Structure formats: structure tokens, C-alpha cells
């Protein structure tokens, strides 16, 4: 049995880290709502400072709505052609809150960080980890704009690029996971290593597969790939389990490729997303059984099953 010691960290710092975790989690949820409400292209500029205030009068609102009609023309015409100004305010609201919250996250992070540094309350190992946190958050925010820009001024696009969406999503997910891990290291300076090296390695693999599954999920969402095979567990109603390969109604992968290449890609993404889901269920069952056999602490099994849930 070995002990790994980190210097203890003042409560104010661990509290600040936990506030950071909650804020990133809220940002992930708001980001999901922004996508699900098709609000992502409603703000067509990225003005970090000037964009902090929303339109404050009718003229400003009409300018913002006109900019949306022009810069997100394909989406406006295909999804929101008869939209009123008050309906536009709803989609603007979600994108605006998502960006405003990103600004607040920056503020709530930087100001205390500088204060704690000045007070010498942050040990060196934690400063390095927080440097990674800042880099991940900056990359997530920057890719937020790169993703939005991918859907603007392009008459072939109704939505943002699915590939840029999953980069934004994977940066956000990595930020949340890395910040949580950093909090655990800071909050539990004395960690006992129970020599469960094999389980730990297996746990890292399961986490890796879960991250890949989140990315496939982001691709499914970004491509609206779920619409071409809206049946479960079969792909095609009244056909076999793996009916995506051969079925009577022509919705096979080969047929999709003839019909329109992007449908083929959507078919592949759905196949990968479903298959990874089945793999993940098996891996998690094996993981929990392994932990049960090794009589690890109840907390550990609870976290493992929650992580899998
Ligand atoms: C650290 C800051 C940020 C985090 C953690 C974050 C996280 C997320 C997450 C998790 C989603 C949901 C993805 C999905 O459902 O697949 C999302 C969506 C979105 N984010 Fe962010 N975001 C951040 C900053 C930004 C910024 C600064 C912008 C714009 C400049 C932005 C623009 C968007 C848009 C437009 C969507 C919706 C995508 C769509 O319509 O499909 N995000 N964000």
C-alpha cells in the first residue's frame, strides 16, 4: 500500500475549483440547449467585449435580426423563414447566454487565480494544472467561434459543421473532466493507492471509449444522423438487427451512398454510435464485476456505475 502526498491546498482554493466545475457543467447544458433550439447561428459576430451587452433598443434588435437573415441565410430561409422579432429574441437569448456564461467563467477563473497566486496559496503542481485548464477553456471558447463561423455566409449550410461541433464538444468535455480530476487531487492531498493497477488501466480504457462515444454522439447531433434510421434496435423497420447492411427498403449503406454521399456518412456514424454503445455496456458490466470481485470501497463501485450511467 503506498501513499501519494500533495501539499494541502487552502479551502478557498478547493471551493473555487468546485465552483469552476459547476460553471463548466452549466455551460455544457446551455450549449446543448443552444444546439437543440437551433440558436447557434443567431449571433453572427464574435465581439468579446462589445458583445457583452445584448441589443438594448428596437433599432439594435432589428440590426441583429437583419444580420442573422443575411449571414445565416440558408438557415433563416429553411428553418425560420416566417420568424418574428420576438421569436428571434428566443434563439438570440440562448446563444447570448452561452457566450455571456463563457465570459463569466473567464472572470470567475482569472480574478481569484491572480489573488491566490499573490497570496501564494497555490502550490506549483496545481499552477501547472491550472495552466492546462486555462488553455483548454480558451481553446473551447475559440473553437466555439470557429464552429459558428463555419455555419455563416455559406449558402450550402443550414447548421454549423458537425466536425467543428465535436471539436468544441470534445474540448468542453475534456475541460470538465480535467478540472474535476484537478479538484480531486487538490481536495484529497493524501491518496491511497490500493494497487488496483489493472482496474485503473481498465477504467482509463472505459473512459476513453466513453469519450469516443460522446464524440460520435456529437456527430450524430451535428449531422442530424438519427433521422435516417429512426428505429431501435433494428436500423430498418421489420428487417434484421444489422439491416443497415442488407434490407429490402433500400436504406442500406450501399444504397445511401448511391443516393447521396452525406447520407452514407450519416449511416456510418449511426452504425458506429450504436455499436460503441453496445461495447460500452459490456465494458462497464465487466468493470463493475471486476470492482465487486476486488472488494473495493462502496464509493468506488458507486462512482464506477454512475460514470457508466
Ligand atoms: C469554455 C467555454 C465553452 C464551453 C465549455 C462550451 C461548451 C459547449 C457544449 C458542450 C456545447 C453542446 C454541444 C452539443 O450539444 O453537441 C456547445 C454548443 C455551442 N457552443 Fe459552446 N462552449 C463554450 C464557449 C462558446 C463560445 C465562446 C461560443 C461562441 C463564440 C460557443 C458557441 C456554441 C454554439 C453556437 C453551440 C451550438 C452548436 C450548434 O448549434 O450545433 N461556445 N458549447
Tab-separated table of C-alpha atoms and ligand atoms in Angstrom:
chain	number	residue	atom	x	y	z
A	1	UNK	CA	0.000	0.000	0.000
A	2	UNK	CA	1.582	3.390	-0.910
A	3	UNK	CA	0.604	6.969	-0.109
A	4	UNK	CA	0.880	9.787	-2.678
A	5	UNK	CA	1.119	13.171	-0.945
A	6	UNK	CA	0.335	16.566	-2.412
A	7	UNK	CA	0.697	19.729	-0.392
A	8	UNK	CA	-2.658	20.564	1.162
A	9	UNK	CA	-4.495	23.382	-0.556
A	10	UNK	CA	-6.495	26.120	1.276
A	11	UNK	CA	-10.275	25.501	1.393
A	12	UNK	CA	-10.848	28.756	-0.537
A	13	UNK	CA	-8.953	27.264	-3.490
A	14	UNK	CA	-10.828	23.924	-3.499
A	15	UNK	CA	-14.150	25.798	-3.159
A	16	UNK	CA	-13.169	27.972	-6.135
A	17	UNK	CA	-12.316	24.843	-8.149
A	18	UNK	CA	-15.676	23.263	-7.347
A	19	UNK	CA	-17.460	26.485	-8.416
A	20	UNK	CA	-15.498	26.197	-11.685
A	21	UNK	CA	-16.735	22.609	-12.189
A	22	UNK	CA	-20.366	23.692	-11.655
A	23	UNK	CA	-19.951	26.617	-14.084
A	24	UNK	CA	-18.456	24.402	-16.828
A	25	UNK	CA	-21.254	21.861	-16.290
A	26	UNK	CA	-23.881	24.616	-16.641
A	27	UNK	CA	-22.099	25.799	-19.828
A	28	UNK	CA	-22.277	22.265	-21.280
A	29	UNK	CA	-26.026	22.126	-20.571
A	30	UNK	CA	-26.644	25.604	-22.026
A	31	UNK	CA	-24.544	24.609	-25.060
A	32	UNK	CA	-26.757	21.556	-25.593
A	33	UNK	CA	-29.912	23.706	-25.350
A	34	UNK	CA	-28.359	26.176	-27.810
A	35	UNK	CA	-27.903	23.349	-30.321
A	36	UNK	CA	-31.282	21.717	-29.705
A	37	UNK	CA	-33.101	25.043	-30.196
A	38	UNK	CA	-31.144	25.795	-33.399
A	39	UNK	CA	-29.922	29.033	-31.761
A	40	UNK	CA	-26.231	28.614	-32.601
A	41	UNK	CA	-26.140	30.968	-35.613
A	42	UNK	CA	-28.334	33.752	-34.186
A	43	UNK	CA	-25.364	35.980	-33.251
A	44	UNK	CA	-23.267	36.471	-36.361
A	45	UNK	CA	-20.341	38.401	-34.825
A	46	UNK	CA	-17.844	37.473	-32.084
A	47	UNK	CA	-17.114	40.658	-30.164
A	48	UNK	CA	-15.568	39.566	-26.861
A	49	UNK	CA	-16.005	42.982	-25.126
A	50	UNK	CA	-18.631	44.930	-27.132
A	51	UNK	CA	-20.827	41.797	-27.364
A	52	UNK	CA	-21.170	41.625	-23.575
A	53	UNK	CA	-24.335	43.761	-23.699
A	54	UNK	CA	-27.367	42.461	-25.662
A	55	UNK	CA	-29.286	44.773	-28.067
A	56	UNK	CA	-30.883	47.421	-25.805
A	57	UNK	CA	-33.357	49.080	-28.157
A	58	UNK	CA	-35.603	48.222	-31.119
A	59	UNK	CA	-33.118	49.545	-33.709
A	60	UNK	CA	-30.334	47.327	-32.319
A	61	UNK	CA	-32.639	44.298	-32.278
A	62	UNK	CA	-33.644	44.876	-35.888
A	63	UNK	CA	-29.964	45.170	-36.845
A	64	UNK	CA	-29.175	41.871	-35.106
A	65	UNK	CA	-32.162	40.170	-36.811
A	66	UNK	CA	-31.172	41.564	-40.223
A	67	UNK	CA	-27.576	40.393	-39.722
A	68	UNK	CA	-28.931	36.892	-38.965
A	69	UNK	CA	-31.138	36.919	-42.087
A	70	UNK	CA	-28.126	37.863	-44.249
A	71	UNK	CA	-25.233	35.932	-42.657
A	72	UNK	CA	-27.190	32.763	-41.818
A	73	UNK	CA	-29.310	32.983	-44.961
A	74	UNK	CA	-29.690	29.219	-45.605
A	75	UNK	CA	-30.782	28.509	-42.004
A	76	UNK	CA	-33.096	31.522	-41.910
A	77	UNK	CA	-34.780	30.548	-45.188
A	78	UNK	CA	-35.050	26.808	-44.487
A	79	UNK	CA	-35.854	26.836	-40.744
A	80	UNK	CA	-37.063	30.277	-39.689
A	81	UNK	CA	-38.467	31.978	-42.836
A	82	UNK	CA	-41.597	33.291	-41.086
A	83	UNK	CA	-39.854	34.117	-37.788
A	84	UNK	CA	-40.983	37.279	-35.932
A	85	UNK	CA	-38.621	39.577	-33.997
A	86	UNK	CA	-39.871	38.231	-30.650
A	87	UNK	CA	-39.249	34.649	-31.825
A	88	UNK	CA	-35.758	35.733	-32.950
A	89	UNK	CA	-35.147	37.059	-29.403
A	90	UNK	CA	-35.634	33.495	-28.086
A	91	UNK	CA	-32.884	31.935	-30.232
A	92	UNK	CA	-30.704	35.007	-29.631
A	93	UNK	CA	-31.229	34.540	-25.872
A	94	UNK	CA	-29.669	31.011	-25.800
A	95	UNK	CA	-26.630	31.856	-27.886
A	96	UNK	CA	-26.203	35.108	-25.942
A	97	UNK	CA	-26.401	33.300	-22.534
A	98	UNK	CA	-23.914	30.659	-23.751
A	99	UNK	CA	-21.397	33.328	-24.709
A	100	UNK	CA	-22.136	35.502	-21.639
A	101	UNK	CA	-21.565	32.483	-19.382
A	102	UNK	CA	-18.229	31.836	-21.149
A	103	UNK	CA	-17.235	35.428	-20.272
A	104	UNK	CA	-18.359	34.946	-16.644
A	105	UNK	CA	-16.395	31.683	-16.444
A	106	UNK	CA	-13.324	33.631	-17.595
A	107	UNK	CA	-13.873	36.296	-14.924
A	108	UNK	CA	-14.640	33.842	-12.083
A	109	UNK	CA	-11.489	31.964	-13.016
A	110	UNK	CA	-8.944	34.714	-13.651
A	111	UNK	CA	-9.679	37.156	-10.756
A	112	UNK	CA	-9.405	34.615	-7.855
A	113	UNK	CA	-6.489	32.895	-9.637
A	114	UNK	CA	-4.454	36.112	-9.616
A	115	UNK	CA	-5.448	36.704	-5.954
A	116	UNK	CA	-4.480	33.180	-4.831
A	117	UNK	CA	-1.192	33.459	-6.718
A	118	UNK	CA	-0.449	36.697	-4.931
A	119	UNK	CA	-1.309	35.052	-1.605
A	120	UNK	CA	0.953	32.090	-2.576
A	121	UNK	CA	-1.942	29.723	-1.823
A	122	UNK	CA	-1.473	27.628	-4.950
A	123	UNK	CA	1.323	25.015	-4.937
A	124	UNK	CA	3.446	24.688	-8.066
A	125	UNK	CA	1.912	21.366	-9.248
A	126	UNK	CA	-1.533	22.996	-9.145
A	127	UNK	CA	-0.381	26.130	-11.019
A	128	UNK	CA	0.779	23.865	-13.855
A	129	UNK	CA	-2.546	22.012	-13.930
A	130	UNK	CA	-4.473	25.296	-13.875
A	131	UNK	CA	-2.381	26.424	-16.837
A	132	UNK	CA	-3.768	23.412	-18.734
A	133	UNK	CA	-7.302	24.346	-17.572
A	134	UNK	CA	-6.886	27.900	-18.928
A	135	UNK	CA	-5.552	26.536	-22.252
A	136	UNK	CA	-8.493	24.081	-22.592
A	137	UNK	CA	-11.097	26.751	-21.764
A	138	UNK	CA	-9.540	29.226	-24.203
A	139	UNK	CA	-9.437	26.547	-26.920
A	140	UNK	CA	-13.086	25.589	-26.246
A	141	UNK	CA	-14.198	29.231	-26.489
A	142	UNK	CA	-12.094	29.947	-29.597
A	143	UNK	CA	-13.436	26.824	-31.283
A	144	UNK	CA	-16.906	27.955	-30.301
A	145	UNK	CA	-16.475	30.896	-32.657
A	146	UNK	CA	-14.674	28.858	-35.364
A	147	UNK	CA	-17.660	26.485	-35.277
A	148	UNK	CA	-20.198	29.344	-35.547
A	149	UNK	CA	-18.226	30.880	-38.427
A	150	UNK	CA	-18.461	27.500	-40.240
A	151	UNK	CA	-22.232	27.970	-40.472
A	152	UNK	CA	-22.196	31.631	-41.576
A	153	UNK	CA	-22.002	33.063	-45.108
A	154	UNK	CA	-22.254	29.593	-46.637
A	155	UNK	CA	-25.439	29.056	-48.654
A	156	UNK	CA	-24.960	25.273	-48.553
A	157	UNK	CA	-25.128	25.118	-44.747
A	158	UNK	CA	-28.207	25.108	-42.520
A	159	UNK	CA	-26.209	24.357	-39.372
A	160	UNK	CA	-22.640	24.609	-38.063
A	161	UNK	CA	-20.103	21.997	-39.296
A	162	UNK	CA	-20.643	18.732	-37.374
A	163	UNK	CA	-16.891	18.126	-37.319
A	164	UNK	CA	-16.252	21.559	-35.737
A	165	UNK	CA	-19.103	20.892	-33.305
A	166	UNK	CA	-17.406	17.735	-32.000
A	167	UNK	CA	-14.095	19.582	-31.589
A	168	UNK	CA	-15.954	22.189	-29.491
A	169	UNK	CA	-17.750	19.406	-27.594
A	170	UNK	CA	-14.591	17.331	-27.006
A	171	UNK	CA	-12.666	20.377	-25.710
A	172	UNK	CA	-15.569	21.163	-23.378
A	173	UNK	CA	-15.819	17.549	-22.143
A	174	UNK	CA	-12.039	17.308	-21.612
A	175	UNK	CA	-12.112	20.623	-19.722
A	176	UNK	CA	-14.856	19.340	-17.403
A	177	UNK	CA	-13.083	16.001	-16.778
A	178	UNK	CA	-9.635	17.553	-16.276
A	179	UNK	CA	-10.995	20.242	-13.880
A	180	UNK	CA	-12.840	17.570	-11.851
A	181	UNK	CA	-9.683	15.445	-11.653
A	182	UNK	CA	-7.670	18.532	-10.569
A	183	UNK	CA	-10.261	19.282	-7.882
A	184	UNK	CA	-9.993	15.694	-6.571
A	185	UNK	CA	-6.187	15.966	-6.432
A	186	UNK	CA	-6.456	19.290	-4.553
A	187	UNK	CA	-9.278	18.201	-2.225
A	188	UNK	CA	-7.662	14.832	-1.377
A	189	UNK	CA	-3.987	15.683	-0.899
A	190	UNK	CA	-3.373	12.233	0.632
A	191	UNK	CA	-4.406	9.493	-1.756
A	192	UNK	CA	-4.078	5.817	-1.006
A	193	UNK	CA	-3.040	3.627	-3.900
A	194	UNK	CA	-4.637	0.237	-3.406
A	195	UNK	CA	-2.523	-1.397	-6.085
A	196	UNK	CA	-5.551	-1.804	-8.345
A	197	UNK	CA	-3.312	-1.061	-11.301
A	198	UNK	CA	-5.239	-3.454	-13.591
A	199	UNK	CA	-8.617	-1.935	-12.676
A	200	UNK	CA	-7.191	1.562	-13.005
A	201	UNK	CA	-5.885	0.754	-16.513
A	202	UNK	CA	-9.240	-0.809	-17.447
A	203	UNK	CA	-11.006	2.293	-16.061
A	204	UNK	CA	-8.888	4.538	-18.271
A	205	UNK	CA	-9.856	2.406	-21.314
A	206	UNK	CA	-13.549	2.627	-20.411
A	207	UNK	CA	-13.212	6.420	-20.044
A	208	UNK	CA	-11.530	6.552	-23.452
A	209	UNK	CA	-14.362	4.586	-25.098
A	210	UNK	CA	-16.892	6.845	-23.335
A	211	UNK	CA	-15.189	9.954	-24.757
A	212	UNK	CA	-15.224	8.436	-28.267
A	213	UNK	CA	-18.936	7.689	-27.770
A	214	UNK	CA	-19.575	11.329	-26.775
A	215	UNK	CA	-17.868	12.424	-29.988
A	216	UNK	CA	-19.972	10.030	-32.096
A	217	UNK	CA	-22.981	11.472	-30.251
A	218	UNK	CA	-21.892	14.998	-31.175
A	219	UNK	CA	-21.522	13.880	-34.815
A	220	UNK	CA	-24.980	12.285	-34.694
A	221	UNK	CA	-26.385	15.554	-33.345
A	222	UNK	CA	-24.427	17.837	-35.660
A	223	UNK	CA	-25.383	15.787	-38.764
A	224	UNK	CA	-28.929	15.045	-37.615
A	225	UNK	CA	-27.903	11.481	-38.460
A	226	UNK	CA	-30.538	9.994	-36.169
A	227	UNK	CA	-33.244	10.979	-38.688
A	228	UNK	CA	-32.275	8.456	-41.362
A	229	UNK	CA	-32.730	5.340	-39.195
A	230	UNK	CA	-35.256	6.387	-36.530
A	231	UNK	CA	-35.835	2.794	-35.333
A	232	UNK	CA	-34.286	0.744	-32.487
A	233	UNK	CA	-32.776	-1.811	-32.063
A	234	UNK	CA	-33.094	-2.538	-35.793
A	235	UNK	CA	-31.975	0.073	-38.306
A	236	UNK	CA	-34.846	-0.604	-40.712
A	237	UNK	CA	-38.404	-1.346	-39.531
A	238	UNK	CA	-39.337	-5.033	-39.979
A	239	UNK	CA	-35.788	-6.011	-41.027
A	240	UNK	CA	-32.886	-7.730	-39.237
A	241	UNK	CA	-30.696	-6.273	-36.449
A	242	UNK	CA	-27.873	-5.281	-38.767
A	243	UNK	CA	-30.371	-4.309	-41.524
A	244	UNK	CA	-28.173	-1.303	-42.341
A	245	UNK	CA	-26.066	-3.696	-44.446
A	246	UNK	CA	-28.782	-5.500	-46.387
A	247	UNK	CA	-32.519	-4.805	-46.380
A	248	UNK	CA	-35.417	-4.599	-48.742
A	249	UNK	CA	-36.259	-0.886	-48.434
A	250	UNK	CA	-33.026	0.348	-49.957
A	251	UNK	CA	-31.785	2.095	-46.826
A	252	UNK	CA	-28.614	0.002	-46.824
A	253	UNK	CA	-25.275	1.760	-46.544
A	254	UNK	CA	-24.505	0.948	-50.187
A	255	UNK	CA	-27.850	2.404	-51.348
A	256	UNK	CA	-27.368	5.513	-49.188
A	257	UNK	CA	-24.015	6.098	-50.877
A	258	UNK	CA	-25.647	5.902	-54.328
A	259	UNK	CA	-28.467	8.170	-53.204
A	260	UNK	CA	-26.442	10.965	-51.582
A	261	UNK	CA	-22.932	10.585	-50.097
A	262	UNK	CA	-23.667	12.536	-46.942
A	263	UNK	CA	-26.458	10.043	-46.152
A	264	UNK	CA	-23.829	7.314	-46.385
A	265	UNK	CA	-21.672	9.162	-43.849
A	266	UNK	CA	-24.712	9.592	-41.600
A	267	UNK	CA	-25.389	5.843	-41.882
A	268	UNK	CA	-21.810	5.032	-40.884
A	269	UNK	CA	-21.920	7.493	-37.951
A	270	UNK	CA	-25.145	5.926	-36.686
A	271	UNK	CA	-23.676	2.425	-37.049
A	272	UNK	CA	-20.555	3.482	-35.093
A	273	UNK	CA	-22.590	5.267	-32.405
A	274	UNK	CA	-24.884	2.284	-31.810
A	275	UNK	CA	-22.034	-0.261	-31.891
A	276	UNK	CA	-19.932	1.787	-29.454
A	277	UNK	CA	-22.966	1.967	-27.140
A	278	UNK	CA	-23.221	-1.851	-27.071
A	279	UNK	CA	-19.439	-2.126	-26.496
A	280	UNK	CA	-19.639	0.402	-23.651
A	281	UNK	CA	-22.427	-1.535	-21.898
A	282	UNK	CA	-20.317	-4.718	-21.988
A	283	UNK	CA	-17.138	-2.917	-20.829
A	284	UNK	CA	-18.960	-1.263	-17.930
A	285	UNK	CA	-20.537	-4.513	-16.773
A	286	UNK	CA	-17.085	-6.166	-16.819
A	287	UNK	CA	-15.621	-3.155	-14.951
A	288	UNK	CA	-18.246	-3.205	-12.172
A	289	UNK	CA	-17.949	-7.025	-11.797
A	290	UNK	CA	-14.149	-6.652	-11.535
A	291	UNK	CA	-14.548	-3.982	-8.842
A	292	UNK	CA	-17.104	-6.071	-6.951
A	293	UNK	CA	-14.697	-9.036	-7.024
A	294	UNK	CA	-11.838	-6.878	-5.688
A	295	UNK	CA	-13.949	-5.647	-2.751
A	296	UNK	CA	-13.095	-2.041	-3.452
A	297	UNK	CA	-14.922	0.570	-1.388
A	298	UNK	CA	-18.651	1.042	-1.933
A	299	UNK	CA	-17.895	4.636	-3.011
A	300	UNK	CA	-15.642	3.341	-5.763
A	301	UNK	CA	-18.354	0.996	-7.147
A	302	UNK	CA	-20.943	3.799	-6.882
A	303	UNK	CA	-18.690	6.211	-8.861
A	304	UNK	CA	-17.938	3.497	-11.460
A	305	UNK	CA	-21.612	2.704	-12.062
A	306	UNK	CA	-22.514	6.455	-12.091
A	307	UNK	CA	-19.645	7.121	-14.553
A	308	UNK	CA	-21.124	4.368	-16.727
A	309	UNK	CA	-24.735	5.510	-16.215
B	1	LIG	C1	-15.305	27.452	-22.246
B	1	LIG	C2	-16.317	27.839	-22.899
B	1	LIG	C3	-17.327	26.955	-23.619
B	1	LIG	C4	-17.740	25.675	-23.351
B	1	LIG	C5	-17.292	24.761	-22.214
B	1	LIG	C6	-18.740	25.325	-24.370
B	1	LIG	C7	-19.393	24.101	-24.430
B	1	LIG	C8	-20.371	23.774	-25.359
B	1	LIG	C9	-21.076	22.492	-25.404
B	1	LIG	C10	-20.805	21.299	-24.506
B	1	LIG	C11	-21.993	22.576	-26.429
B	1	LIG	C12	-23.023	21.479	-26.830
B	1	LIG	C13	-22.509	20.678	-27.952
B	1	LIG	C14	-23.544	19.632	-28.328
B	1	LIG	O1	-24.633	19.623	-27.856
B	1	LIG	O2	-23.188	18.774	-29.135
B	1	LIG	C15	-21.855	23.879	-27.019
B	1	LIG	C16	-22.620	24.324	-28.083
B	1	LIG	C17	-22.385	25.516	-28.705
B	1	LIG	N1	-21.404	26.457	-28.396
B	1	LIG	FE1	-20.167	26.425	-26.819
B	1	LIG	N2	-18.925	26.386	-25.216
B	1	LIG	C18	-18.080	27.394	-24.804
B	1	LIG	C19	-17.926	28.639	-25.375
B	1	LIG	C20	-18.528	29.007	-26.561
B	1	LIG	C21	-18.290	30.246	-27.243
B	1	LIG	C22	-17.335	31.342	-26.745
B	1	LIG	C23	-19.080	30.243	-28.376
B	1	LIG	C24	-19.223	31.261	-29.468
B	1	LIG	C25	-18.430	32.221	-29.732
B	1	LIG	C26	-19.801	28.981	-28.377
B	1	LIG	C27	-20.721	28.615	-29.352
B	1	LIG	C28	-21.506	27.488	-29.293
B	1	LIG	C29	-22.603	27.186	-30.241
B	1	LIG	C30	-23.000	28.034	-31.416
B	1	LIG	C31	-23.161	25.959	-29.859
B	1	LIG	C32	-24.348	25.217	-30.509
B	1	LIG	C33	-23.822	24.392	-31.642
B	1	LIG	C34	-24.934	24.031	-32.615
B	1	LIG	O3	-25.756	24.872	-32.899
B	1	LIG	O4	-24.943	22.892	-33.094
B	1	LIG	N3	-19.445	28.245	-27.280
B	1	LIG	N4	-20.866	24.591	-26.357
